[in-house]
């Protein structure tokens, strides 16, 4: 289930984002699919470890509009570029989602990562910029 191609990376960005936000599946099971146990996820300078990521899921799941994100044609992730070279990954993508109270969250994300030998993610470094279209 690891990442070995640009298509795999794009699929990860879409599926992981959706599953962490709206799935009934336990977040640790989702993380195990895509990340090694001791992964580091550095977002806008803040390093998020496994437990912190799990703790982050509950408020996310509470605040997103589940009807929008669970639709079969959900396109809240727009992949602009996805690159895989050996054990390195990079992507530029936009996330848009409707929140439960009607607001829109939108951000452009620049992500760089390092894969373990099994194709799961060992580290991600990313920066995000909230877009003005967000309400």
JSON list of N, CA and C in Angstrom, two decimals, residues 9 46 53 67 75 93 99 103 115 123 126:
[
{"chain": "A", "resi": 9, "resn": "UNK", "atom": "N", "xyz": [0.91, 8.83, -5.02]},
{"chain": "A", "resi": 9, "resn": "UNK", "atom": "CA", "xyz": [0.98, 10.02, -4.19]},
{"chain": "A", "resi": 9, "resn": "UNK", "atom": "C", "xyz": [-0.31, 10.82, -4.27]},
{"chain": "A", "resi": 46, "resn": "UNK", "atom": "N", "xyz": [5.74, 23.23, 12.76]},
{"chain": "A", "resi": 46, "resn": "UNK", "atom": "CA", "xyz": [5.32, 22.46, 13.94]},
{"chain": "A", "resi": 46, "resn": "UNK", "atom": "C", "xyz": [5.45, 20.97, 13.63]},
{"chain": "A", "resi": 53, "resn": "UNK", "atom": "N", "xyz": [-1.13, 13.65, 15.95]},
{"chain": "A", "resi": 53, "resn": "UNK", "atom": "CA", "xyz": [-1.97, 13.51, 14.75]},
{"chain": "A", "resi": 53, "resn": "UNK", "atom": "C", "xyz": [-3.29, 12.84, 15.12]},
{"chain": "A", "resi": 67, "resn": "UNK", "atom": "N", "xyz": [-21.24, 15.47, 4.76]},
{"chain": "A", "resi": 67, "resn": "UNK", "atom": "CA", "xyz": [-22.00, 15.18, 3.53]},
{"chain": "A", "resi": 67, "resn": "UNK", "atom": "C", "xyz": [-21.22, 15.59, 2.30]},
{"chain": "A", "resi": 75, "resn": "UNK", "atom": "N", "xyz": [-14.16, 16.48, -4.57]},
{"chain": "A", "resi": 75, "resn": "UNK", "atom": "CA", "xyz": [-12.94, 16.97, -5.22]},
{"chain": "A", "resi": 75, "resn": "UNK", "atom": "C", "xyz": [-12.31, 18.08, -4.39]},
{"chain": "A", "resi": 93, "resn": "UNK", "atom": "N", "xyz": [-0.52, 21.15, -3.87]},
{"chain": "A", "resi": 93, "resn": "UNK", "atom": "CA", "xyz": [-1.94, 20.84, -3.97]},
{"chain": "A", "resi": 93, "resn": "UNK", "atom": "C", "xyz": [-2.78, 21.83, -3.18]},
{"chain": "A", "resi": 99, "resn": "UNK", "atom": "N", "xyz": [-16.96, 23.59, 6.07]},
{"chain": "A", "resi": 99, "resn": "UNK", "atom": "CA", "xyz": [-17.09, 23.26, 7.47]},
{"chain": "A", "resi": 99, "resn": "UNK", "atom": "C", "xyz": [-18.56, 23.17, 7.86]},
{"chain": "A", "resi": 103, "resn": "UNK", "atom": "N", "xyz": [-18.76, 27.69, 6.74]},
{"chain": "A", "resi": 103, "resn": "UNK", "atom": "CA", "xyz": [-17.55, 28.35, 6.26]},
{"chain": "A", "resi": 103, "resn": "UNK", "atom": "C", "xyz": [-16.77, 27.41, 5.33]},
{"chain": "A", "resi": 115, "resn": "UNK", "atom": "N", "xyz": [10.30, 8.69, 2.03]},
{"chain": "A", "resi": 115, "resn": "UNK", "atom": "CA", "xyz": [9.62, 7.41, 2.20]},
{"chain": "A", "resi": 115, "resn": "UNK", "atom": "C", "xyz": [10.53, 6.38, 2.86]},
{"chain": "A", "resi": 123, "resn": "UNK", "atom": "N", "xyz": [8.80, 10.93, 6.75]},
{"chain": "A", "resi": 123, "resn": "UNK", "atom": "CA", "xyz": [8.77, 12.33, 7.16]},
{"chain": "A", "resi": 123, "resn": "UNK", "atom": "C", "xyz": [8.11, 13.17, 6.08]},
{"chain": "A", "resi": 126, "resn": "UNK", "atom": "N", "xyz": [6.01, 20.36, 5.23]},
{"chain": "A", "resi": 126, "resn": "UNK", "atom": "CA", "xyz": [5.10, 21.10, 4.36]},
{"chain": "A", "resi": 126, "resn": "UNK", "atom": "C", "xyz": [4.82, 22.48, 4.91]}
]
